[in-house]
Short mmCIF file of N, CA and C in Angstrom, two decimals:
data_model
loop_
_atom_site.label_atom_id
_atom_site.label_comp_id
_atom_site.label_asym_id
_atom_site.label_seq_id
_atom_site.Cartn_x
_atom_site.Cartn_y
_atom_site.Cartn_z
N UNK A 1 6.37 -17.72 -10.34
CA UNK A 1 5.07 -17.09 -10.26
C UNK A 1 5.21 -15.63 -10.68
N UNK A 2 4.42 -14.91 -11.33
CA UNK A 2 4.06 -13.53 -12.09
C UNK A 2 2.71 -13.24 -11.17
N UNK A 3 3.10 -12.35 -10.46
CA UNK A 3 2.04 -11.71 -9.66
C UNK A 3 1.14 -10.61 -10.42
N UNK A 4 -0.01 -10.57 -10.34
CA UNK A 4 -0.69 -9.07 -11.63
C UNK A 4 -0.16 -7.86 -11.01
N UNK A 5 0.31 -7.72 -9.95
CA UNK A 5 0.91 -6.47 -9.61
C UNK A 5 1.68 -6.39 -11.00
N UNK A 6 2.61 -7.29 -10.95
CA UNK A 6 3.84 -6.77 -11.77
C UNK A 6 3.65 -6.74 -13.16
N UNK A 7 2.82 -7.38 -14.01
CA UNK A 7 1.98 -7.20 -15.25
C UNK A 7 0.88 -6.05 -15.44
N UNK A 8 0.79 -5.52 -14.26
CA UNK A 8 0.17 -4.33 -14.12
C UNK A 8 0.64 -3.05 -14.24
N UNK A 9 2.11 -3.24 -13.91
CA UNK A 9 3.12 -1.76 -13.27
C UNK A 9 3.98 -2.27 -14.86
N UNK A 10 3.93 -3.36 -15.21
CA UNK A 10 4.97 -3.42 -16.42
C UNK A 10 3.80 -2.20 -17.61
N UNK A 11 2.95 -2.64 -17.62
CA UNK A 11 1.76 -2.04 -18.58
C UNK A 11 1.46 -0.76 -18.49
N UNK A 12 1.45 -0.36 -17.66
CA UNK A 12 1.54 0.75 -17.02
C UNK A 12 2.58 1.71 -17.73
N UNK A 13 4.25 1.46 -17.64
CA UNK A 13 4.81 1.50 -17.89
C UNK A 13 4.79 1.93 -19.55
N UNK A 14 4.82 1.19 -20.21
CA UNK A 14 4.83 0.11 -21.64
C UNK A 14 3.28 1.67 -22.04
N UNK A 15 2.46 1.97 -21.53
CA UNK A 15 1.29 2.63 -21.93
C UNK A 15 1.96 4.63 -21.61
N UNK A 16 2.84 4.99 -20.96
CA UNK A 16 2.44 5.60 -20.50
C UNK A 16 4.21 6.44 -20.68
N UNK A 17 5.19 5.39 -20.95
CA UNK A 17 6.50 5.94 -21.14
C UNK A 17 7.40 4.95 -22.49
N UNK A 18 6.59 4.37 -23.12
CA UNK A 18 6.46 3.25 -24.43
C UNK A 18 6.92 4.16 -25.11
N UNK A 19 6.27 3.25 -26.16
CA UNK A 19 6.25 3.69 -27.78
C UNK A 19 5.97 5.06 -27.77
N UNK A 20 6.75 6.01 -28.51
CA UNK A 20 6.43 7.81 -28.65
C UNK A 20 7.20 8.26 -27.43
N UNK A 21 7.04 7.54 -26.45
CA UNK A 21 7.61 8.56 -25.34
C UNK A 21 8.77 7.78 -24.81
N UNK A 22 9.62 6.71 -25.72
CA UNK A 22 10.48 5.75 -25.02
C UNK A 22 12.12 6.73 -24.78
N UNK A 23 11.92 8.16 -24.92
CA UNK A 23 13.33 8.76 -24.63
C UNK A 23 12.65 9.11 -23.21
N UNK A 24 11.90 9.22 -22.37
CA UNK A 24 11.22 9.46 -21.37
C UNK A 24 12.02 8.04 -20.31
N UNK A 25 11.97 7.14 -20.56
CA UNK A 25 12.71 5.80 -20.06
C UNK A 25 14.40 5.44 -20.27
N UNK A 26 14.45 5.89 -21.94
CA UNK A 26 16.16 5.44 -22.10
C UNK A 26 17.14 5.93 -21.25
N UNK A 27 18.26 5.21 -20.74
CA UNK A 27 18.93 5.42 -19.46
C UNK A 27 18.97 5.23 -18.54
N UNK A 28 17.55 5.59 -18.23
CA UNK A 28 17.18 5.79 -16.93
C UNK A 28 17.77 4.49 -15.95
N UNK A 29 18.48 5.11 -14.74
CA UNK A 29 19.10 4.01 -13.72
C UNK A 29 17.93 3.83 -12.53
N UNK A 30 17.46 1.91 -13.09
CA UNK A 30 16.00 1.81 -12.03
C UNK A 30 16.37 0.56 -11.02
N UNK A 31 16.29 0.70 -10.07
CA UNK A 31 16.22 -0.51 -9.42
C UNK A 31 15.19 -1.39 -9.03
N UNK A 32 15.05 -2.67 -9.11
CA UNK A 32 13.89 -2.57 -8.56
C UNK A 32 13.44 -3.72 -7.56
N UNK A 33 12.76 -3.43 -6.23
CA UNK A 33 12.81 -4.36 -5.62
C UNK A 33 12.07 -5.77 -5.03
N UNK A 34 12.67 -6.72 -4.56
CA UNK A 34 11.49 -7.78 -4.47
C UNK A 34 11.49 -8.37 -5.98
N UNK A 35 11.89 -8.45 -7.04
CA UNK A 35 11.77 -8.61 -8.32
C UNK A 35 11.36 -9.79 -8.76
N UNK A 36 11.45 -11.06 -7.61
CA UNK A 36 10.97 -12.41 -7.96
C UNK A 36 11.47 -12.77 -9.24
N UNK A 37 10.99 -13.16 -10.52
CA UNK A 37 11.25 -13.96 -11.65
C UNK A 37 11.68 -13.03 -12.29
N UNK A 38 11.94 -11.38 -12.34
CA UNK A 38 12.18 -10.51 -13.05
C UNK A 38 11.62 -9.41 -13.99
N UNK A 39 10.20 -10.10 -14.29
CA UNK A 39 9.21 -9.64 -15.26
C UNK A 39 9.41 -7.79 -15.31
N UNK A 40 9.25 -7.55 -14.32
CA UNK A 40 9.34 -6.05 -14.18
C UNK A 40 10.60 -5.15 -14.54
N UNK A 41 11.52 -5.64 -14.05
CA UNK A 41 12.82 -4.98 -14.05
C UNK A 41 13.22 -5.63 -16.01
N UNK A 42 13.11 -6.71 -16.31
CA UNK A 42 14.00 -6.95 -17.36
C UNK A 42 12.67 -6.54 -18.66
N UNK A 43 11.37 -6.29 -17.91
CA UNK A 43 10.50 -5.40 -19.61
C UNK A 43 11.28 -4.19 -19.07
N UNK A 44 11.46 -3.45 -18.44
CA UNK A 44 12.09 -1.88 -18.46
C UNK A 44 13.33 -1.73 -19.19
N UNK A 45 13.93 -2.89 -18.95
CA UNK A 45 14.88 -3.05 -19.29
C UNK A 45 14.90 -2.37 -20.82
N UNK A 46 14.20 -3.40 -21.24
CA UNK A 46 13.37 -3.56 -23.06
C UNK A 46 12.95 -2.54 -23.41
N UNK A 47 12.36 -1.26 -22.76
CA UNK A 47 12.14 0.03 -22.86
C UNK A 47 13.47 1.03 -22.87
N UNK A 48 14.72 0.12 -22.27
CA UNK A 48 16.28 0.98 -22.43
C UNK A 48 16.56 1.39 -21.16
N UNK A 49 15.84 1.15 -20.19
CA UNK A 49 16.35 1.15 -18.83
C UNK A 49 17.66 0.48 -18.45
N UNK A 50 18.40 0.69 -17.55
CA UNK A 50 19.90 0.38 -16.84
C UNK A 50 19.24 0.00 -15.47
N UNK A 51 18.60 -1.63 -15.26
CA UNK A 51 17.95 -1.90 -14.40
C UNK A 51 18.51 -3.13 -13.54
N UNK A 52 19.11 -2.71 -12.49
CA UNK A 52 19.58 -3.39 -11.23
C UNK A 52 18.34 -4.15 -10.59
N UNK A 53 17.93 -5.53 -11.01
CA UNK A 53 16.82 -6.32 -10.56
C UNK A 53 16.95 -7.00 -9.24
N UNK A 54 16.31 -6.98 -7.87
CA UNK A 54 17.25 -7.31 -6.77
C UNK A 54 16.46 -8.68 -5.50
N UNK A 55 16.83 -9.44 -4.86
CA UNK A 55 16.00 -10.07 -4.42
C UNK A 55 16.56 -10.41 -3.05
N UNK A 56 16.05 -11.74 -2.48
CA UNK A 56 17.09 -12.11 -1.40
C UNK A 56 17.95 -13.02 -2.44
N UNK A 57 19.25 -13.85 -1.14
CA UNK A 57 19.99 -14.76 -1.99
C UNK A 57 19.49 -15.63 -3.30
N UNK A 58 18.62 -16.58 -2.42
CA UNK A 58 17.70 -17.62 -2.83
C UNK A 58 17.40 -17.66 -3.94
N UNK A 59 17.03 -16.19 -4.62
CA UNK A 59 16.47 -15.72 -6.04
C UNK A 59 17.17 -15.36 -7.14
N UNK A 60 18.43 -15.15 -6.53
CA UNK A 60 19.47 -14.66 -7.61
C UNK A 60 19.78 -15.64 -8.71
N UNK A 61 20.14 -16.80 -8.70
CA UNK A 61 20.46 -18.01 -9.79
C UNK A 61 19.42 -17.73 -10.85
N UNK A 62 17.87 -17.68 -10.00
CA UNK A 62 16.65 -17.87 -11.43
C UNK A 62 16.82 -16.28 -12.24
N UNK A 63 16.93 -15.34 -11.20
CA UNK A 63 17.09 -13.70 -11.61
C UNK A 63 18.18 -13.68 -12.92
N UNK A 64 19.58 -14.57 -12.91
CA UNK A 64 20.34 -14.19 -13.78
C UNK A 64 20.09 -15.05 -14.94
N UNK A 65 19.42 -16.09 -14.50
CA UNK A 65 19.01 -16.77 -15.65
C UNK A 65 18.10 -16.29 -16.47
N UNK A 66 17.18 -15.76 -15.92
CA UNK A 66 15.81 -14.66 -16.43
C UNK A 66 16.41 -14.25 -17.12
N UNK A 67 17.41 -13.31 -17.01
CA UNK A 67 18.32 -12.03 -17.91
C UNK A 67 18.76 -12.53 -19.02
N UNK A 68 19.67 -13.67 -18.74
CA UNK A 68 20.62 -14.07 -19.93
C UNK A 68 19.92 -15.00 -20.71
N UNK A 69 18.44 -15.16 -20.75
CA UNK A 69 16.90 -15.83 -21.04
C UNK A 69 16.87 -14.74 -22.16
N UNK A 70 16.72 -13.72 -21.86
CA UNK A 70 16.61 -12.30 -22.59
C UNK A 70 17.64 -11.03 -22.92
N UNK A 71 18.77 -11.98 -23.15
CA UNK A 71 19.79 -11.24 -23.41
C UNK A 71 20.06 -10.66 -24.82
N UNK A 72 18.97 -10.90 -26.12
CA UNK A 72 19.31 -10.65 -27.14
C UNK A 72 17.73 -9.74 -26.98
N UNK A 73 16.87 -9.47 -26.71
CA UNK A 73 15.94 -8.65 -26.18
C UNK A 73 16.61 -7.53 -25.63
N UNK A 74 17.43 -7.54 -24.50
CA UNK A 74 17.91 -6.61 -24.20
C UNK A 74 18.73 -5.59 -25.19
N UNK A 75 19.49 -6.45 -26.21
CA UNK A 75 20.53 -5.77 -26.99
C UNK A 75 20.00 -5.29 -27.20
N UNK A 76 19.13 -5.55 -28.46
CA UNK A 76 18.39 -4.69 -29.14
C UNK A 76 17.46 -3.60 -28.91
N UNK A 77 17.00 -3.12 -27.60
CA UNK A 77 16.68 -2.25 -26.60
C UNK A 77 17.52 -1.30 -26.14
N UNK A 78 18.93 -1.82 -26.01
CA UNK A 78 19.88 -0.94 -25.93
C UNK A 78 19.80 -0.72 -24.55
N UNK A 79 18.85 -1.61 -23.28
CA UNK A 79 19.01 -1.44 -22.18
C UNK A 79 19.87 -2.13 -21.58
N UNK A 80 19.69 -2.16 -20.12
CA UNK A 80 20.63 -3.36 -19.49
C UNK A 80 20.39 -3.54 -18.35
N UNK A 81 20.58 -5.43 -18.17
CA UNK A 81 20.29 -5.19 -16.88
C UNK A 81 20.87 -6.76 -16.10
N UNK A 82 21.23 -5.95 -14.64
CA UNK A 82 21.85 -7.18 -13.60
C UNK A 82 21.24 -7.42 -12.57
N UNK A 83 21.38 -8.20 -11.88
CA UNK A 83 21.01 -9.05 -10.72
C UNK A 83 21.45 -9.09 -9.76
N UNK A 84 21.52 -8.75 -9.24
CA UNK A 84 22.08 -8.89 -7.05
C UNK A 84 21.31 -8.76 -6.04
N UNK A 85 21.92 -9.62 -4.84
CA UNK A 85 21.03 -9.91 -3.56
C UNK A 85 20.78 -8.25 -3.12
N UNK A 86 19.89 -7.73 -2.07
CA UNK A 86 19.65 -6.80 -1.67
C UNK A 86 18.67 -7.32 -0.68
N UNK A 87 18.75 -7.15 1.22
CA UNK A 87 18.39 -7.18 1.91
C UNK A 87 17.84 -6.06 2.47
N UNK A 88 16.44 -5.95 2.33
CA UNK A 88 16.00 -4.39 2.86
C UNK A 88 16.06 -4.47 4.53
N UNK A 89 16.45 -5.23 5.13
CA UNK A 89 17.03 -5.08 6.76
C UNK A 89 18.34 -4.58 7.24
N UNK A 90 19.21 -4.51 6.16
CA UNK A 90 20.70 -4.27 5.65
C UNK A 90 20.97 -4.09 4.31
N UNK A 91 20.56 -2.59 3.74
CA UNK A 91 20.75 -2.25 2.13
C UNK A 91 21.95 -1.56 1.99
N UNK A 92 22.77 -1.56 3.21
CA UNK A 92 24.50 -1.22 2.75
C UNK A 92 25.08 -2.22 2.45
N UNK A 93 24.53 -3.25 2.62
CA UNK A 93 25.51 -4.53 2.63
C UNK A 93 25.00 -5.48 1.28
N UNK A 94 24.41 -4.70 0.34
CA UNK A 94 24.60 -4.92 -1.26
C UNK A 94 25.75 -4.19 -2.38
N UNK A 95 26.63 -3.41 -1.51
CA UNK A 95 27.25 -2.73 -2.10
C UNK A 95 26.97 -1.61 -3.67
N UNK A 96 25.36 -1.35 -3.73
CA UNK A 96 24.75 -0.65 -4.61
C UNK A 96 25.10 0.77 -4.08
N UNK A 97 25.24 1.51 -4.94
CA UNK A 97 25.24 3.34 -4.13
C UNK A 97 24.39 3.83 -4.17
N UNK A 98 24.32 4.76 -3.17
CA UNK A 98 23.23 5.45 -2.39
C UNK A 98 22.61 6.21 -3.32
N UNK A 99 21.49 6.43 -3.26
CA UNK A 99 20.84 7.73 -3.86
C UNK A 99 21.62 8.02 -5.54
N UNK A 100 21.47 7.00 -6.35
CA UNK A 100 22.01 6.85 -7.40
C UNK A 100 20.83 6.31 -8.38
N UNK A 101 19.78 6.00 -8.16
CA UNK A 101 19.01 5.42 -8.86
C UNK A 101 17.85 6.39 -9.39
N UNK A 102 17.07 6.59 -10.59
CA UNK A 102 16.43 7.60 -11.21
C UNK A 102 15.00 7.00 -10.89
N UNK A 103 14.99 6.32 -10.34
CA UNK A 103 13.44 5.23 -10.44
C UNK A 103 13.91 3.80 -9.69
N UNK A 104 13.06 3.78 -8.43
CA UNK A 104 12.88 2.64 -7.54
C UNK A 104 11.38 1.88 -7.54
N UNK A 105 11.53 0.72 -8.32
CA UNK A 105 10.61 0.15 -8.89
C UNK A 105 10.22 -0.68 -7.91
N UNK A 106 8.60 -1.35 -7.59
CA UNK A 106 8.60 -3.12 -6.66
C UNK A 106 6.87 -3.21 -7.27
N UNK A 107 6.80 -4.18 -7.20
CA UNK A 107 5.62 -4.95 -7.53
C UNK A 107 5.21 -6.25 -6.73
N UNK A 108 4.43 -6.03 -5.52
CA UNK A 108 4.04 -7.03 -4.77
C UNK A 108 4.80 -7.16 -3.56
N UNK A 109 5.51 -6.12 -3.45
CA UNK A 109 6.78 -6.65 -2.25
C UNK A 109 6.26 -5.92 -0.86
N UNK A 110 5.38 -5.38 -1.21
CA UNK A 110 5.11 -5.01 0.05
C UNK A 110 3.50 -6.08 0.90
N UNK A 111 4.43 -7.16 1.45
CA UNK A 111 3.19 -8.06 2.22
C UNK A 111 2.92 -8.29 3.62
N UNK A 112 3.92 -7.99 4.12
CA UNK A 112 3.55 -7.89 5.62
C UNK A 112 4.43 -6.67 6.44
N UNK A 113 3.30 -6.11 7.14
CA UNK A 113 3.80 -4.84 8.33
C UNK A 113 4.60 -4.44 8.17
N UNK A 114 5.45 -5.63 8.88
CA UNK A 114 6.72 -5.52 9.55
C UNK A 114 7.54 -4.76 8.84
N UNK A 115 8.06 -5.23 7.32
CA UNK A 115 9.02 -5.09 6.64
C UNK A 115 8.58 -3.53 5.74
N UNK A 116 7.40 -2.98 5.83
CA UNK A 116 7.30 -1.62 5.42
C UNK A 116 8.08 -0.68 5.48
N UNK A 117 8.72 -0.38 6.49
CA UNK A 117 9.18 0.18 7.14
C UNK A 117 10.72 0.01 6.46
N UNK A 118 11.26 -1.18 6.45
CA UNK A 118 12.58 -1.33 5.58
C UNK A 118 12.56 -0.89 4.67
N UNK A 119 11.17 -1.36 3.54
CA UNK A 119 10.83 -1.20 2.00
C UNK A 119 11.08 0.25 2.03
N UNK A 120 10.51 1.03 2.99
CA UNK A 120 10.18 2.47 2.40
C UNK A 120 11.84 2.96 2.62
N UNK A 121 13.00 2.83 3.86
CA UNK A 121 14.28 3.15 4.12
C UNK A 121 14.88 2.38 3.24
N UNK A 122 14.72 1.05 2.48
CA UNK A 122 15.70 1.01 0.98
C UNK A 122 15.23 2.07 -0.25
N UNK A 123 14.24 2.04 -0.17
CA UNK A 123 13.52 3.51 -1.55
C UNK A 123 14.39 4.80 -1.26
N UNK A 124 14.40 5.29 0.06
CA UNK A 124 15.04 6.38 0.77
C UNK A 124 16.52 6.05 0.26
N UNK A 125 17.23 4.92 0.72
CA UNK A 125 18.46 4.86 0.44
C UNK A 125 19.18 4.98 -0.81
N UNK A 126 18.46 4.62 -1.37
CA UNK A 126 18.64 4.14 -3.05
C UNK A 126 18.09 5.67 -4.31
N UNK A 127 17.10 5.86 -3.69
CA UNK A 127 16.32 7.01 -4.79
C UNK A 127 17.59 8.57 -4.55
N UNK A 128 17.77 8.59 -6.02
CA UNK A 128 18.26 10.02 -5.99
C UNK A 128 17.46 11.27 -6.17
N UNK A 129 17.92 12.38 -5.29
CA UNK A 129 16.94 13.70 -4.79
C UNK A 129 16.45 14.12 -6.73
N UNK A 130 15.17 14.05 -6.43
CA UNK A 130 14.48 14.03 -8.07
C UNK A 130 13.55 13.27 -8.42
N UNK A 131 13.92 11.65 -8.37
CA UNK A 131 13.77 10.47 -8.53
C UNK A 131 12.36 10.00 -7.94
N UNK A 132 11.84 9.16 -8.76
CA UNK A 132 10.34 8.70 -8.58
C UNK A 132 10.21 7.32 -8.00
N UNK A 133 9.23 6.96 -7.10
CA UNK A 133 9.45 5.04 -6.83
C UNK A 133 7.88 5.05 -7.56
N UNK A 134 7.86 3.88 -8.04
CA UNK A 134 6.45 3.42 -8.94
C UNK A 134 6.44 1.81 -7.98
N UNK A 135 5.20 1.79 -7.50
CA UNK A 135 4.96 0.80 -6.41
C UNK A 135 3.70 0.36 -6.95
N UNK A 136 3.25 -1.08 -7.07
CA UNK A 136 1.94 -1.86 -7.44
C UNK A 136 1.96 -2.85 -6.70
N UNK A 137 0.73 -2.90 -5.70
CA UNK A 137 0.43 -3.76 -4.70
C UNK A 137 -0.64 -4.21 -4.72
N UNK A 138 -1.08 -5.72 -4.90
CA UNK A 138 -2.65 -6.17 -4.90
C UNK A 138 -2.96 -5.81 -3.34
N UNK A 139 -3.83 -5.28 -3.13
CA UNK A 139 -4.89 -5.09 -1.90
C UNK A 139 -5.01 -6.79 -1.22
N UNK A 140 -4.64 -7.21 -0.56
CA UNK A 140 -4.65 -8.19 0.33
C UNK A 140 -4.85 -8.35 1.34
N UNK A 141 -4.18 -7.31 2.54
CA UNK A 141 -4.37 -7.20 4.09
C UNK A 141 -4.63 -5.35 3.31
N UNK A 142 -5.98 -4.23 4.12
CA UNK A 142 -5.96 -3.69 4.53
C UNK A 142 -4.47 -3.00 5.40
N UNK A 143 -4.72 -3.54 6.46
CA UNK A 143 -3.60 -3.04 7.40
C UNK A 143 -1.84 -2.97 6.78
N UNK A 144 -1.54 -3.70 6.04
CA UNK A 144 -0.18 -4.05 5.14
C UNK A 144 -0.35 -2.84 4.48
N UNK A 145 -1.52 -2.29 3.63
CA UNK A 145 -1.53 -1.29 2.71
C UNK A 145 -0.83 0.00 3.81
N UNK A 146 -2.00 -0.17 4.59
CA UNK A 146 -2.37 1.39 5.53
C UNK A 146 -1.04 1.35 6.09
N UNK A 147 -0.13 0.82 6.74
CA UNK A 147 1.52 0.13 6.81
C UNK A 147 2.35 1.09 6.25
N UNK A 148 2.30 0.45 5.08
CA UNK A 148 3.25 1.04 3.96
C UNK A 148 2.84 2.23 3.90
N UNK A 149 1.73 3.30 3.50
CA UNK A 149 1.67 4.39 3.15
C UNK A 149 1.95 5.30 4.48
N UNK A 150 1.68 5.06 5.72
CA UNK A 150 2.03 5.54 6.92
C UNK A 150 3.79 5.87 7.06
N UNK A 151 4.05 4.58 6.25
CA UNK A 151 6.10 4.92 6.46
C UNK A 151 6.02 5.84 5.36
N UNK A 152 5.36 5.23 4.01
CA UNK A 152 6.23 6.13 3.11
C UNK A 152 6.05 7.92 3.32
N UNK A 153 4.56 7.91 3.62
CA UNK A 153 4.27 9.35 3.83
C UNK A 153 4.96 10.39 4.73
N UNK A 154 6.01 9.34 5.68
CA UNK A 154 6.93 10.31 6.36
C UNK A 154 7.92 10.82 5.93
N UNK A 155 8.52 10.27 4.97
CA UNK A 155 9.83 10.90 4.13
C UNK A 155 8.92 11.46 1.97
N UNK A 156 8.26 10.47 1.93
CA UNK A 156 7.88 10.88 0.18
C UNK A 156 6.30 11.39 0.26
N UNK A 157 6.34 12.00 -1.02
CA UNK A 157 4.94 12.58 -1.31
C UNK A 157 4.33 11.25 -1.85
N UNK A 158 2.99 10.73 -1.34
CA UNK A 158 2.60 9.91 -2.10
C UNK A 158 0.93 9.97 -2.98
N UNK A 159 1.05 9.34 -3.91
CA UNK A 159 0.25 9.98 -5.16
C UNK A 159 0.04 8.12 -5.53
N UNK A 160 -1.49 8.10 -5.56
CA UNK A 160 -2.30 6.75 -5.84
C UNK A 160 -2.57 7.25 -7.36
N UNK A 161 -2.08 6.73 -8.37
CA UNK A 161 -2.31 7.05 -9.88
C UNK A 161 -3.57 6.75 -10.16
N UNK A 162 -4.32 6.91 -10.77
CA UNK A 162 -5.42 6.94 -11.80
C UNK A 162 -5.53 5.66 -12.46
N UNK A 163 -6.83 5.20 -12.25
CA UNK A 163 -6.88 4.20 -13.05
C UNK A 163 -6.87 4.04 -14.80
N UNK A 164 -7.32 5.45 -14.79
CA UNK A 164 -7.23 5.99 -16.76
C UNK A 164 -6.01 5.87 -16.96
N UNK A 165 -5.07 5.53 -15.98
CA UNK A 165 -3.74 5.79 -16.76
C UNK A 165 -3.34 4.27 -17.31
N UNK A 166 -3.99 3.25 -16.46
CA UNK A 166 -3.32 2.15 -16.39
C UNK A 166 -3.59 1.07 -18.46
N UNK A 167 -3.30 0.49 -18.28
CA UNK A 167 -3.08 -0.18 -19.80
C UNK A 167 -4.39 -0.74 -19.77
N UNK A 168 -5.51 -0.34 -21.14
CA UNK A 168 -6.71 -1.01 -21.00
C UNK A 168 -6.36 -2.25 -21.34
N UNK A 169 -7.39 -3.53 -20.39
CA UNK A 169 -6.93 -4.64 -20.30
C UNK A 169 -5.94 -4.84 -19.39
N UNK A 170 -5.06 -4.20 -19.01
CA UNK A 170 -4.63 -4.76 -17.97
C UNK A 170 -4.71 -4.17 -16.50
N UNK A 171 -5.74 -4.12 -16.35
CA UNK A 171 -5.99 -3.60 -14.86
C UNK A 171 -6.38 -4.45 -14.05
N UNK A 172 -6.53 -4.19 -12.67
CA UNK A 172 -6.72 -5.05 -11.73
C UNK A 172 -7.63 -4.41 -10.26
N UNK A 173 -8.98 -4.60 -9.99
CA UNK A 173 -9.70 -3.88 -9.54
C UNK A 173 -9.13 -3.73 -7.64
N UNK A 174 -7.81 -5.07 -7.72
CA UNK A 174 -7.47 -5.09 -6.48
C UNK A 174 -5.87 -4.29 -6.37
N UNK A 175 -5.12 -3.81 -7.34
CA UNK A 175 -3.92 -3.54 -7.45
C UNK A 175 -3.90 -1.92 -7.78
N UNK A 176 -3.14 -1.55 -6.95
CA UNK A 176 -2.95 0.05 -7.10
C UNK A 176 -1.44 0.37 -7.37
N UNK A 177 -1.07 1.56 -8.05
CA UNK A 177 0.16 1.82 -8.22
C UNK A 177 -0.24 3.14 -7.12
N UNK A 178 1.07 3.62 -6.94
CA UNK A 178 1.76 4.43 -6.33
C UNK A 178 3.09 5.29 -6.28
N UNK A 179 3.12 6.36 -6.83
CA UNK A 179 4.19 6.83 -7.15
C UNK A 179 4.93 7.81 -5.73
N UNK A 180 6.10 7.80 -5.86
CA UNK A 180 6.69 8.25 -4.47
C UNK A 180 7.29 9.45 -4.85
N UNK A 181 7.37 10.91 -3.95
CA UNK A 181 8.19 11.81 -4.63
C UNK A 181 8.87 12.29 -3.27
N UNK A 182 10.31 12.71 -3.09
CA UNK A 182 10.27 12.87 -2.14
C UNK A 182 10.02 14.20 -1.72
N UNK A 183 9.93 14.13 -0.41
CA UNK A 183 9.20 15.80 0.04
C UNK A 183 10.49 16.81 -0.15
N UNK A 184 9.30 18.64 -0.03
CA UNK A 184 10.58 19.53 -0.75
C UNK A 184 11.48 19.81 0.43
#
């Protein structure tokens, strides 16, 4: 399944750090989380991103298959990108390093309460002092939203983007991005 979050934040993307502005993306080390089928992490990829795509166990087999699906896409992009489990209840125990990542990516992963609170302390763990998280969430539960922005707003600056920014045609009157900065 391809959630429009993530065809939303890919477009987004693709409109806004693409074509003309793709040295704005090349390099760049993104992680990104919740990644499901990959869509998100392996188009960045395609933009020249160095993108660590991450899920629970369960997801990893289809995740590396996704990749090596699009492994001659990637070449030619000059990006790259891998696959590993990552538990946001325990994000030391992916063996990823801390505060190493230039951009902490998720699309849809934030769906219930509870786990907000993790989502926003793996972003924390992972984002290096600088570093941006780009978050797209369909509006579903109220309270899930109000959730998440309550954690994130305690450690990052948070900033609801513009809908002018988003890719005409691909918007979604229920899906918002969100960019994270952390505070000075």
């Amino acid at each position: 399944i391809v959630w429009d979050a993530a065809v939303v934040l890919l477009r987004y993307f693709e409109k806004n750090f693409g074509t003309g502005n793709a040295k704005k993306l090349k390099c760049k080390r993104v992680l990104e989380l919740g990644s499901g089928c990959g869509l998100l992490g392996i188009g960045l990829s395609s933009m020249g991103c160095d993108c660590t795509i991450t899920d629970q166990s369960s997801v990893i087999p289809n995740l590396k298959y996704n990749v090596l699906c699009n492994a001659e896409l990637l070449e030619d992009s000059q990006g790259a990108c891998a696959a590993c489990e990552l538990d946001w209840c325990n994000p030391s125990s992916s063996g990823l390093d801390s505060q190493s990542y230039d951009m902490v990516v998720g699309s849809d992963c934030v769906f219930e309460e509870e786990l907000c609170q993790e989502v926003v302390r793996t972003i924390d763990m992972f984002l290096r002092p600088g570093g941006k998280a780009f978050f797209a969430n369909e509006i579903r539960s109220q309270s899930v939203e109000d959730a998440f922005m309550q954690a994130a707003e305690q450690i990052f600056v948070v900033k609801k983007e513009s809908a002018k920014r988003m890719k005409q045609g691909y918007s979604h009157p229920l899906v918002n991005i969100f960019i994270l900065s952390r505070k000075a």
